[in-house]
PDB file of C-alpha atoms in Angstrom:
ATOM      1  CA  MET A  14     -41.189 -70.352 275.877  1.00  0.00           C
ATOM      2  CA  GLU A  15     -38.268 -71.428 278.001  1.00  0.00           C
ATOM      3  CA  SER A  16     -38.898 -74.470 280.208  1.00  0.00           C
ATOM      4  CA  GLU A  17     -37.722 -72.478 283.233  1.00  0.00           C
ATOM      5  CA  CYS A  18     -40.276 -69.714 282.672  1.00  0.00           C
ATOM      6  CA  ASN A  19     -41.983 -68.548 285.875  1.00  0.00           C
ATOM      7  CA  ASN A  20     -44.695 -66.611 283.984  1.00  0.00           C
ATOM      8  CA  ASN A  21     -43.430 -63.297 285.364  1.00  0.00           C
ATOM      9  CA  CYS A  22     -42.652 -61.436 282.151  1.00  0.00           C
ATOM     10  CA  SER A  23     -41.935 -58.169 283.956  1.00  0.00           C
ATOM     11  CA  SER A  24     -38.707 -59.569 285.395  1.00  0.00           C
ATOM     12  CA  CYS A  25     -37.658 -61.566 282.335  1.00  0.00           C
ATOM     13  CA  ASN A  26     -35.203 -60.511 279.611  1.00  0.00           C
ATOM     14  CA  ALA A  27     -35.804 -63.482 277.327  1.00  0.00           C
ATOM     15  CA  ASP A  28     -36.909 -62.691 273.789  1.00  0.00           C
ATOM     16  CA  CYS A  29     -39.992 -64.937 273.768  1.00  0.00           C
ATOM     17  CA  LYS A  30     -42.451 -64.943 270.900  1.00  0.00           C
ATOM     18  CA  GLU A  31     -45.222 -65.633 273.386  1.00  0.00           C
ATOM     19  CA  ARG A  32     -45.282 -63.567 276.515  1.00  0.00           C
ATOM     20  CA  SER A  33     -47.445 -64.631 279.407  1.00  0.00           C
ATOM     21  CA  LEU A  34     -50.215 -62.189 280.314  1.00  0.00           C
ATOM     22  CA  LEU A  35     -50.483 -63.554 283.853  1.00  0.00           C
ATOM     23  CA  ALA A  36     -50.671 -60.790 286.423  1.00  0.00           C
ATOM     24  CA  PRO A  37     -48.330 -61.134 289.392  1.00  0.00           C
ATOM     25  CA  ALA A  38     -50.074 -62.289 292.539  1.00  0.00           C
ATOM     26  CA  ASN A  39     -50.028 -60.063 295.589  1.00  0.00           C
ATOM     27  CA  GLU A  40     -46.618 -60.298 297.254  1.00  0.00           C
ATOM     28  CA  TYR A  41     -48.214 -61.537 300.479  1.00  0.00           C
ATOM     29  CA  SER A  42     -50.337 -64.175 298.745  1.00  0.00           C
ATOM     30  CA  SER A  43     -49.660 -67.826 298.008  1.00  0.00           C
ATOM     31  CA  ILE A  44     -52.555 -69.415 296.159  1.00  0.00           C
ATOM     32  CA  GLY A  45     -52.554 -73.068 295.214  1.00  0.00           C
ATOM     33  CA  ASN A  46     -55.522 -73.760 292.941  1.00  0.00           C
ATOM     34  CA  VAL A  47     -57.626 -71.174 291.109  1.00  0.00           C
ATOM     35  CA  ILE A  48     -60.963 -72.600 289.963  1.00  0.00           C
ATOM     36  CA  GLY A  49     -63.281 -70.580 287.712  1.00  0.00           C
ATOM     37  CA  VAL A  50     -67.051 -71.017 287.938  1.00  0.00           C
ATOM     38  CA  VAL A  51     -68.655 -69.918 284.680  1.00  0.00           C
ATOM     39  CA  SER A  52     -71.977 -69.852 282.879  1.00  0.00           C
ATOM     40  CA  GLY A  53     -73.102 -68.902 279.424  1.00  0.00           C
ATOM     41  CA  LYS A  54     -76.138 -66.999 280.723  1.00  0.00           C
ATOM     42  CA  GLY A  55     -77.318 -65.373 283.912  1.00  0.00           C
ATOM     43  CA  GLY A  56     -79.742 -66.728 286.465  1.00  0.00           C
ATOM     44  CA  VAL A  57     -78.562 -70.329 286.468  1.00  0.00           C
ATOM     45  CA  GLY A  58     -77.160 -70.360 290.020  1.00  0.00           C
ATOM     46  CA  LYS A  59     -73.471 -69.804 289.386  1.00  0.00           C
ATOM     47  CA  THR A  60     -72.967 -67.844 292.607  1.00  0.00           C
ATOM     48  CA  MET A  61     -74.701 -70.527 294.647  1.00  0.00           C
ATOM     49  CA  VAL A  62     -72.490 -73.242 293.127  1.00  0.00           C
ATOM     50  CA  THR A  63     -69.370 -71.124 293.780  1.00  0.00           C
ATOM     51  CA  SER A  64     -70.423 -70.629 297.387  1.00  0.00           C
ATOM     52  CA  MET A  65     -71.283 -74.286 297.993  1.00  0.00           C
ATOM     53  CA  LEU A  66     -67.982 -75.531 296.539  1.00  0.00           C
ATOM     54  CA  SER A  67     -66.113 -73.043 298.718  1.00  0.00           C
ATOM     55  CA  VAL A  68     -67.986 -74.204 301.815  1.00  0.00           C
ATOM     56  CA  LEU A  69     -67.184 -77.835 300.978  1.00  0.00           C
ATOM     57  CA  ALA A  70     -63.506 -76.958 300.610  1.00  0.00           C
ATOM     58  CA  ARG A  71     -63.504 -75.192 303.966  1.00  0.00           C
ATOM     59  CA  ARG A  72     -65.299 -78.098 305.668  1.00  0.00           C
ATOM     60  CA  ARG A  73     -62.496 -80.364 304.497  1.00  0.00           C
ATOM     61  CA  GLY A  74     -59.928 -78.161 306.183  1.00  0.00           C
ATOM     62  CA  TYR A  75     -58.662 -76.237 303.157  1.00  0.00           C
ATOM     63  CA  GLU A  76     -57.807 -72.552 303.320  1.00  0.00           C
ATOM     64  CA  THR A  77     -60.346 -71.130 300.907  1.00  0.00           C
ATOM     65  CA  GLY A  78     -61.179 -67.841 299.222  1.00  0.00           C
ATOM     66  CA  ILE A  79     -63.680 -66.435 296.747  1.00  0.00           C
ATOM     67  CA  LEU A  80     -62.834 -63.737 294.220  1.00  0.00           C
ATOM     68  CA  ASP A  81     -66.171 -62.275 293.125  1.00  0.00           C
ATOM     69  CA  ALA A  82     -65.456 -61.291 289.529  1.00  0.00           C
ATOM     70  CA  ASP A  83     -69.103 -60.459 288.818  1.00  0.00           C
ATOM     71  CA  ILE A  84     -68.395 -56.787 289.540  1.00  0.00           C
ATOM     72  CA  THR A  85     -71.695 -55.310 288.357  1.00  0.00           C
ATOM     73  CA  GLY A  86     -73.829 -58.143 289.774  1.00  0.00           C
ATOM     74  CA  ALA A  87     -71.915 -58.987 292.930  1.00  0.00           C
ATOM     75  CA  SER A  88     -73.832 -61.145 295.414  1.00  0.00           C
ATOM     76  CA  ILE A  89     -71.232 -63.251 297.241  1.00  0.00           C
ATOM     77  CA  PRO A  90     -71.274 -61.027 300.395  1.00  0.00           C
ATOM     78  CA  LYS A  91     -75.070 -61.344 300.655  1.00  0.00           C
ATOM     79  CA  VAL A  92     -75.010 -65.137 300.301  1.00  0.00           C
ATOM     80  CA  PHE A  93     -72.522 -65.334 303.180  1.00  0.00           C
ATOM     81  CA  GLY A  94     -74.223 -62.656 305.278  1.00  0.00           C
ATOM     82  CA  SER A  95     -71.096 -60.468 305.347  1.00  0.00           C
ATOM     83  CA  GLN A  96     -71.826 -57.027 306.767  1.00  0.00           C
ATOM     84  CA  GLU A  97     -68.264 -55.671 307.087  1.00  0.00           C
ATOM     85  CA  LYS A  98     -66.425 -53.696 304.467  1.00  0.00           C
ATOM     86  CA  ALA A  99     -63.004 -54.505 303.077  1.00  0.00           C
ATOM     87  CA  VAL A 100     -60.256 -52.311 304.494  1.00  0.00           C
ATOM     88  CA  SER A 101     -56.714 -51.387 303.499  1.00  0.00           C
ATOM     89  CA  ASP A 102     -53.511 -51.823 305.487  1.00  0.00           C
ATOM     90  CA  GLY A 103     -52.009 -48.892 303.603  1.00  0.00           C
ATOM     91  CA  GLN A 104     -50.677 -50.979 300.722  1.00  0.00           C
ATOM     92  CA  ASN A 105     -53.032 -53.913 300.287  1.00  0.00           C
ATOM     93  CA  ILE A 106     -56.751 -54.627 300.499  1.00  0.00           C
ATOM     94  CA  ILE A 107     -57.689 -57.043 303.283  1.00  0.00           C
ATOM     95  CA  PRO A 108     -60.435 -59.517 302.331  1.00  0.00           C
ATOM     96  CA  VAL A 109     -63.454 -60.063 304.546  1.00  0.00           C
ATOM     97  CA  VAL A 110     -63.579 -63.402 306.366  1.00  0.00           C
ATOM     98  CA  THR A 111     -66.864 -65.314 306.714  1.00  0.00           C
ATOM     99  CA  LYS A 112     -68.108 -67.108 309.827  1.00  0.00           C
ATOM    100  CA  THR A 113     -66.341 -70.365 308.917  1.00  0.00           C
ATOM    101  CA  GLY A 114     -63.132 -68.719 307.708  1.00  0.00           C
ATOM    102  CA  ILE A 115     -63.616 -68.266 303.952  1.00  0.00           C
ATOM    103  CA  LYS A 116     -61.898 -65.136 302.632  1.00  0.00           C
ATOM    104  CA  ILE A 117     -64.002 -63.146 300.159  1.00  0.00           C
ATOM    105  CA  MET A 118     -63.420 -60.101 297.989  1.00  0.00           C
ATOM    106  CA  SER A 119     -66.239 -58.417 296.097  1.00  0.00           C
ATOM    107  CA  SER A 120     -67.083 -55.004 294.717  1.00  0.00           C
ATOM    108  CA  ASN A 121     -69.954 -54.813 297.216  1.00  0.00           C
ATOM    109  CA  LEU A 122     -67.393 -54.857 300.024  1.00  0.00           C
ATOM    110  CA  LEU A 123     -66.018 -51.557 298.719  1.00  0.00           C
ATOM    111  CA  LEU A 124     -69.321 -49.701 298.265  1.00  0.00           C
ATOM    112  CA  GLU A 125     -70.836 -47.479 300.949  1.00  0.00           C
ATOM    113  CA  GLN A 126     -74.190 -49.092 300.208  1.00  0.00           C
ATOM    114  CA  GLU A 127     -74.349 -52.552 298.643  1.00  0.00           C
ATOM    115  CA  GLY A 128     -77.426 -51.566 296.624  1.00  0.00           C
ATOM    116  CA  LEU A 129     -75.542 -48.885 294.672  1.00  0.00           C
ATOM    117  CA  PRO A 130     -74.952 -49.823 291.017  1.00  0.00           C
ATOM    118  CA  VAL A 131     -71.456 -50.103 289.534  1.00  0.00           C
ATOM    119  CA  LEU A 132     -71.839 -48.019 286.371  1.00  0.00           C
ATOM    120  CA  TRP A 133     -68.524 -48.813 284.726  1.00  0.00           C
ATOM    121  CA  ARG A 134     -67.515 -49.757 281.221  1.00  0.00           C
ATOM    122  CA  GLY A 135     -65.805 -53.063 280.449  1.00  0.00           C
ATOM    123  CA  PRO A 136     -62.137 -52.040 280.808  1.00  0.00           C
ATOM    124  CA  LEU A 137     -62.709 -50.555 284.283  1.00  0.00           C
ATOM    125  CA  VAL A 138     -64.590 -53.655 285.418  1.00  0.00           C
ATOM    126  CA  ALA A 139     -61.860 -55.929 284.072  1.00  0.00           C
ATOM    127  CA  GLY A 140     -59.240 -53.748 285.769  1.00  0.00           C
ATOM    128  CA  MET A 141     -60.917 -54.158 289.151  1.00  0.00           C
ATOM    129  CA  VAL A 142     -60.962 -57.937 288.740  1.00  0.00           C
ATOM    130  CA  LYS A 143     -57.229 -57.897 288.102  1.00  0.00           C
ATOM    131  CA  GLN A 144     -56.737 -55.678 291.178  1.00  0.00           C
ATOM    132  CA  PHE A 145     -58.586 -58.244 293.281  1.00  0.00           C
ATOM    133  CA  TRP A 146     -55.749 -60.593 292.334  1.00  0.00           C
ATOM    134  CA  THR A 147     -52.775 -58.240 292.589  1.00  0.00           C
ATOM    135  CA  ASP A 148     -53.810 -55.861 295.389  1.00  0.00           C
ATOM    136  CA  VAL A 149     -55.672 -58.117 297.832  1.00  0.00           C
ATOM    137  CA  ARG A 150     -53.647 -59.680 300.634  1.00  0.00           C
ATOM    138  CA  TRP A 151     -55.048 -63.217 300.375  1.00  0.00           C
ATOM    139  CA  GLU A 152     -52.080 -64.781 302.181  1.00  0.00           C
ATOM    140  CA  TYR A 153     -52.163 -68.600 301.921  1.00  0.00           C
ATOM    141  CA  LEU A 154     -55.041 -70.310 300.113  1.00  0.00           C
ATOM    142  CA  ASP A 155     -55.379 -73.925 299.027  1.00  0.00           C
ATOM    143  CA  TYR A 156     -58.312 -73.024 296.792  1.00  0.00           C
ATOM    144  CA  MET A 157     -59.559 -69.794 295.284  1.00  0.00           C
ATOM    145  CA  PHE A 158     -62.936 -69.980 293.545  1.00  0.00           C
ATOM    146  CA  VAL A 159     -63.645 -67.221 291.025  1.00  0.00           C
ATOM    147  CA  ASP A 160     -67.326 -66.382 290.575  1.00  0.00           C
ATOM    148  CA  MET A 161     -67.426 -65.011 287.039  1.00  0.00           C
ATOM    149  CA  PRO A 162     -70.141 -62.990 285.324  1.00  0.00           C
ATOM    150  CA  PRO A 163     -72.146 -64.822 282.659  1.00  0.00           C
ATOM    151  CA  GLY A 164     -71.047 -64.879 279.047  1.00  0.00           C
ATOM    152  CA  THR A 165     -67.708 -64.602 277.286  1.00  0.00           C
ATOM    153  CA  GLY A 166     -66.935 -60.899 277.590  1.00  0.00           C
ATOM    154  CA  ASP A 167     -64.168 -58.748 279.066  1.00  0.00           C
ATOM    155  CA  VAL A 168     -64.133 -60.177 282.575  1.00  0.00           C
ATOM    156  CA  PRO A 169     -63.914 -63.916 281.752  1.00  0.00           C
ATOM    157  CA  LEU A 170     -61.219 -63.085 279.209  1.00  0.00           C
ATOM    158  CA  THR A 171     -59.306 -61.054 281.818  1.00  0.00           C
ATOM    159  CA  VAL A 172     -59.588 -63.854 284.383  1.00  0.00           C
ATOM    160  CA  PHE A 173     -58.404 -66.526 281.935  1.00  0.00           C
ATOM    161  CA  GLN A 174     -55.481 -64.410 280.773  1.00  0.00           C
ATOM    162  CA  SER A 175     -54.422 -62.776 284.045  1.00  0.00           C
ATOM    163  CA  LEU A 176     -55.007 -65.471 286.677  1.00  0.00           C
ATOM    164  CA  PRO A 177     -53.431 -68.968 286.724  1.00  0.00           C
ATOM    165  CA  VAL A 178     -56.782 -70.735 286.353  1.00  0.00           C
ATOM    166  CA  LYS A 179     -56.288 -74.487 286.613  1.00  0.00           C
ATOM    167  CA  GLY A 180     -59.789 -75.484 285.549  1.00  0.00           C
ATOM    168  CA  ILE A 181     -63.403 -74.383 285.308  1.00  0.00           C
ATOM    169  CA  ILE A 182     -66.804 -75.621 286.409  1.00  0.00           C
ATOM    170  CA  ILE A 183     -69.624 -74.808 283.977  1.00  0.00           C
ATOM    171  CA  VAL A 184     -73.031 -74.124 285.535  1.00  0.00           C
ATOM    172  CA  THR A 185     -76.130 -74.560 283.433  1.00  0.00           C
ATOM    173  CA  SER A 186     -79.862 -75.325 283.576  1.00  0.00           C
ATOM    174  CA  PRO A 187     -82.141 -77.902 281.892  1.00  0.00           C
ATOM    175  CA  GLN A 188     -83.554 -75.789 279.034  1.00  0.00           C
ATOM    176  CA  GLU A 189     -82.835 -76.994 275.501  1.00  0.00           C
ATOM    177  CA  LEU A 190     -81.108 -73.679 274.722  1.00  0.00           C
ATOM    178  CA  VAL A 191     -78.437 -74.810 277.154  1.00  0.00           C
ATOM    179  CA  SER A 192     -76.453 -76.862 274.635  1.00  0.00           C
ATOM    180  CA  ILE A 193     -75.712 -73.702 272.615  1.00  0.00           C
ATOM    181  CA  ILE A 194     -74.812 -71.726 275.729  1.00  0.00           C
ATOM    182  CA  VAL A 195     -72.569 -74.469 277.075  1.00  0.00           C
ATOM    183  CA  GLU A 196     -70.906 -74.725 273.662  1.00  0.00           C
ATOM    184  CA  LYS A 197     -69.833 -71.075 273.877  1.00  0.00           C
ATOM    185  CA  ALA A 198     -68.322 -71.608 277.341  1.00  0.00           C
ATOM    186  CA  VAL A 199     -66.575 -74.792 276.206  1.00  0.00           C
ATOM    187  CA  HIS A 200     -65.078 -73.156 273.125  1.00  0.00           C
ATOM    188  CA  MET A 201     -63.849 -70.170 275.131  1.00  0.00           C
ATOM    189  CA  ALA A 202     -62.146 -72.518 277.611  1.00  0.00           C
ATOM    190  CA  GLU A 203     -60.549 -74.438 274.742  1.00  0.00           C
ATOM    191  CA  MET A 204     -59.332 -71.247 273.076  1.00  0.00           C
ATOM    192  CA  MET A 205     -57.754 -70.143 276.365  1.00  0.00           C
ATOM    193  CA  ASN A 206     -56.357 -73.633 277.006  1.00  0.00           C
ATOM    194  CA  ILE A 207     -58.249 -73.991 280.304  1.00  0.00           C
ATOM    195  CA  PRO A 208     -59.329 -77.540 281.299  1.00  0.00           C
ATOM    196  CA  ILE A 209     -63.016 -78.186 282.017  1.00  0.00           C
ATOM    197  CA  ILE A 210     -63.402 -80.025 285.323  1.00  0.00           C
ATOM    198  CA  GLY A 211     -67.122 -80.686 285.125  1.00  0.00           C
ATOM    199  CA  ILE A 212     -70.609 -79.355 284.528  1.00  0.00           C
ATOM    200  CA  VAL A 213     -73.296 -78.639 287.120  1.00  0.00           C
ATOM    201  CA  GLU A 214     -76.962 -78.571 286.160  1.00  0.00           C
ATOM    202  CA  ASN A 215     -78.908 -76.363 288.553  1.00  0.00           C
ATOM    203  CA  LYS A 216     -82.718 -76.405 288.867  1.00  0.00           C
ATOM    204  CA  SER A 217     -82.551 -79.930 287.511  1.00  0.00           C
ATOM    205  CA  TYR A 218     -85.753 -81.156 289.166  1.00  0.00           C
ATOM    206  CA  PHE A 219     -88.088 -80.690 292.106  1.00  0.00           C
ATOM    207  CA  GLU A 220     -88.631 -83.619 294.437  1.00  0.00           C
ATOM    208  CA  CYS A 221     -92.055 -83.715 296.089  1.00  0.00           C
ATOM    209  CA  PRO A 222     -91.575 -83.812 299.873  1.00  0.00           C
ATOM    210  CA  ASP A 223     -94.728 -85.949 300.261  1.00  0.00           C
ATOM    211  CA  CYS A 224     -94.357 -88.690 297.637  1.00  0.00           C
ATOM    212  CA  GLY A 225     -90.718 -88.344 296.601  1.00  0.00           C
ATOM    213  CA  LYS A 226     -91.571 -88.087 292.910  1.00  0.00           C
ATOM    214  CA  LYS A 227     -89.272 -85.909 290.792  1.00  0.00           C
ATOM    215  CA  HIS A 228     -90.876 -83.185 288.692  1.00  0.00           C
ATOM    216  CA  TYR A 229     -88.856 -81.591 285.890  1.00  0.00           C
ATOM    217  CA  ILE A 230     -90.151 -78.031 286.133  1.00  0.00           C
ATOM    218  CA  PHE A 231     -87.848 -76.637 283.431  1.00  0.00           C
ATOM    219  CA  GLY A 232     -88.062 -79.675 281.153  1.00  0.00           C
ATOM    220  CA  GLU A 233     -86.353 -83.049 281.068  1.00  0.00           C
ATOM    221  CA  SER A 234     -82.647 -82.997 281.771  1.00  0.00           C
ATOM    222  CA  HIS A 235     -80.264 -83.318 278.814  1.00  0.00           C
ATOM    223  CA  ILE A 236     -77.135 -83.010 280.904  1.00  0.00           C
ATOM    224  CA  GLU A 237     -75.721 -86.407 279.902  1.00  0.00           C
ATOM    225  CA  GLU A 238     -76.119 -85.654 276.201  1.00  0.00           C
ATOM    226  CA  VAL A 239     -74.574 -82.218 276.579  1.00  0.00           C
ATOM    227  CA  ALA A 240     -71.648 -83.598 278.610  1.00  0.00           C
ATOM    228  CA  LYS A 241     -71.067 -86.372 276.071  1.00  0.00           C
ATOM    229  CA  GLN A 242     -71.229 -83.932 273.167  1.00  0.00           C
ATOM    230  CA  PHE A 243     -68.458 -81.799 274.654  1.00  0.00           C
ATOM    231  CA  HIS A 244     -66.474 -84.666 276.211  1.00  0.00           C
ATOM    232  CA  ILE A 245     -67.113 -83.464 279.757  1.00  0.00           C
ATOM    233  CA  GLU A 246     -66.671 -86.450 282.030  1.00  0.00           C
ATOM    234  CA  HIS A 247     -68.072 -85.261 285.357  1.00  0.00           C
ATOM    235  CA  ILE A 248     -71.571 -83.923 286.025  1.00  0.00           C
ATOM    236  CA  ALA A 249     -73.660 -82.962 289.050  1.00  0.00           C
ATOM    237  CA  ARG A 250     -77.319 -82.083 289.467  1.00  0.00           C
ATOM    238  CA  LEU A 251     -78.830 -79.605 291.908  1.00  0.00           C
ATOM    239  CA  ALA A 252     -82.535 -79.889 292.664  1.00  0.00           C
ATOM    240  CA  ILE A 253     -84.890 -76.981 293.213  1.00  0.00           C
ATOM    241  CA  GLU A 254     -84.698 -76.739 296.989  1.00  0.00           C
ATOM    242  CA  PRO A 255     -86.597 -73.892 298.715  1.00  0.00           C
ATOM    243  CA  GLU A 256     -84.610 -74.296 301.934  1.00  0.00           C
ATOM    244  CA  LEU A 257     -81.326 -73.817 300.055  1.00  0.00           C
ATOM    245  CA  ALA A 258     -82.672 -70.663 298.413  1.00  0.00           C
ATOM    246  CA  GLN A 259     -83.712 -69.375 301.846  1.00  0.00           C
ATOM    247  CA  LEU A 260     -80.206 -69.977 303.205  1.00  0.00           C
ATOM    248  CA  CYS A 261     -78.810 -67.855 300.370  1.00  0.00           C
ATOM    249  CA  ASP A 262     -81.330 -65.084 301.014  1.00  0.00           C
ATOM    250  CA  LYS A 263     -80.559 -65.089 304.745  1.00  0.00           C
ATOM    251  CA  GLY A 264     -76.784 -65.103 304.259  1.00  0.00           C
ATOM    252  CA  LYS A 265     -76.433 -68.566 305.773  1.00  0.00           C
ATOM    253  CA  ILE A 266     -75.105 -70.632 302.868  1.00  0.00           C
ATOM    254  CA  GLU A 267     -72.426 -72.072 305.176  1.00  0.00           C
ATOM    255  CA  GLU A 268     -75.190 -74.054 306.922  1.00  0.00           C
ATOM    256  CA  PHE A 269     -76.315 -76.068 303.875  1.00  0.00           C
ATOM    257  CA  GLN A 270     -76.489 -79.862 304.319  1.00  0.00           C
ATOM    258  CA  VAL A 271     -77.243 -81.353 300.885  1.00  0.00           C
ATOM    259  CA  ASP A 272     -74.564 -83.548 299.290  1.00  0.00           C
ATOM    260  CA  TRP A 273     -75.229 -82.793 295.620  1.00  0.00           C
ATOM    261  CA  LEU A 274     -71.762 -81.323 295.004  1.00  0.00           C
ATOM    262  CA  ASP A 275     -69.715 -83.691 297.170  1.00  0.00           C
ATOM    263  CA  LYS A 276     -68.586 -85.824 294.225  1.00  0.00           C
ATOM    264  CA  MET A 277     -67.786 -82.761 292.130  1.00  0.00           C
ATOM    265  CA  PHE A 278     -65.565 -81.370 294.845  1.00  0.00           C
ATOM    266  CA  HIS A 279     -63.847 -84.747 295.099  1.00  0.00           C
ATOM    267  CA  VAL A 280     -63.138 -84.460 291.359  1.00  0.00           C
ATOM    268  CA  ILE A 281     -61.656 -81.000 291.971  1.00  0.00           C
ATOM    269  CA  GLU A 282     -59.378 -82.462 294.638  1.00  0.00           C
ATOM    270  CA  GLN A 283     -58.246 -85.287 292.380  1.00  0.00           C
ATOM    271  CA  PHE A 284     -57.890 -82.925 289.420  1.00  0.00           C
ATOM    272  CA  HIS A 285     -55.118 -81.034 291.159  1.00  0.00           C
ATOM    273  CA  ASN A 286     -53.380 -83.777 293.128  1.00  0.00           C
TER     274      ASN A 286
END
């Protein structure tokens, strides 16, 4: 492609062999860094990691947003305790803003009742994710974190092709099956030419509050071996912490105090500077 390409194929007359599939951002949006948070399977804490990274970004003074691409399993609004619904200004959707100023967009913010299921087939779900990029008035963001559904299906493919994702964080757990699951996520990222920033192992251990001993409830961690196998340089571990789970359940994730992801966010900052 031409070196002066701006990735907006709709306004380009060049006869390129490879046309970018990037969707145009909303005309009122200026988004610096799009970071995908992915997992090969469900239930590993991907939404919690997305939320915590977003909170860390906001605490450091960055304008931050979350695009909840897990359309059929949306939970970002609950984690942040957001009760409002997204509204339209007549042309664009206005994202909901959390207590500390994080802008969020999720399918649950469009439903009359958040408990109603989204019974859509893949193309419709993928289409809504793209609309969250093109039709939402995000305005200025330093960081947008995209909470993706597990696996390598329609939605992750749509996000990788349609959004200018600069890197991904892979979330996993300690089970031995993890190496196979991580391998799928790694290969998808490689096929889409998306850099891997790091890997986060959730539910890594439980630390006894009385004696301080670490107990590996889901088996010994193999995160170093997995990271080495796939040439992933940066890792982080999240312990099983009941208080953190309670904050998520109560919609108060912005109050968390643990520093488990501080170094990973520093890597994200350096990755894009």
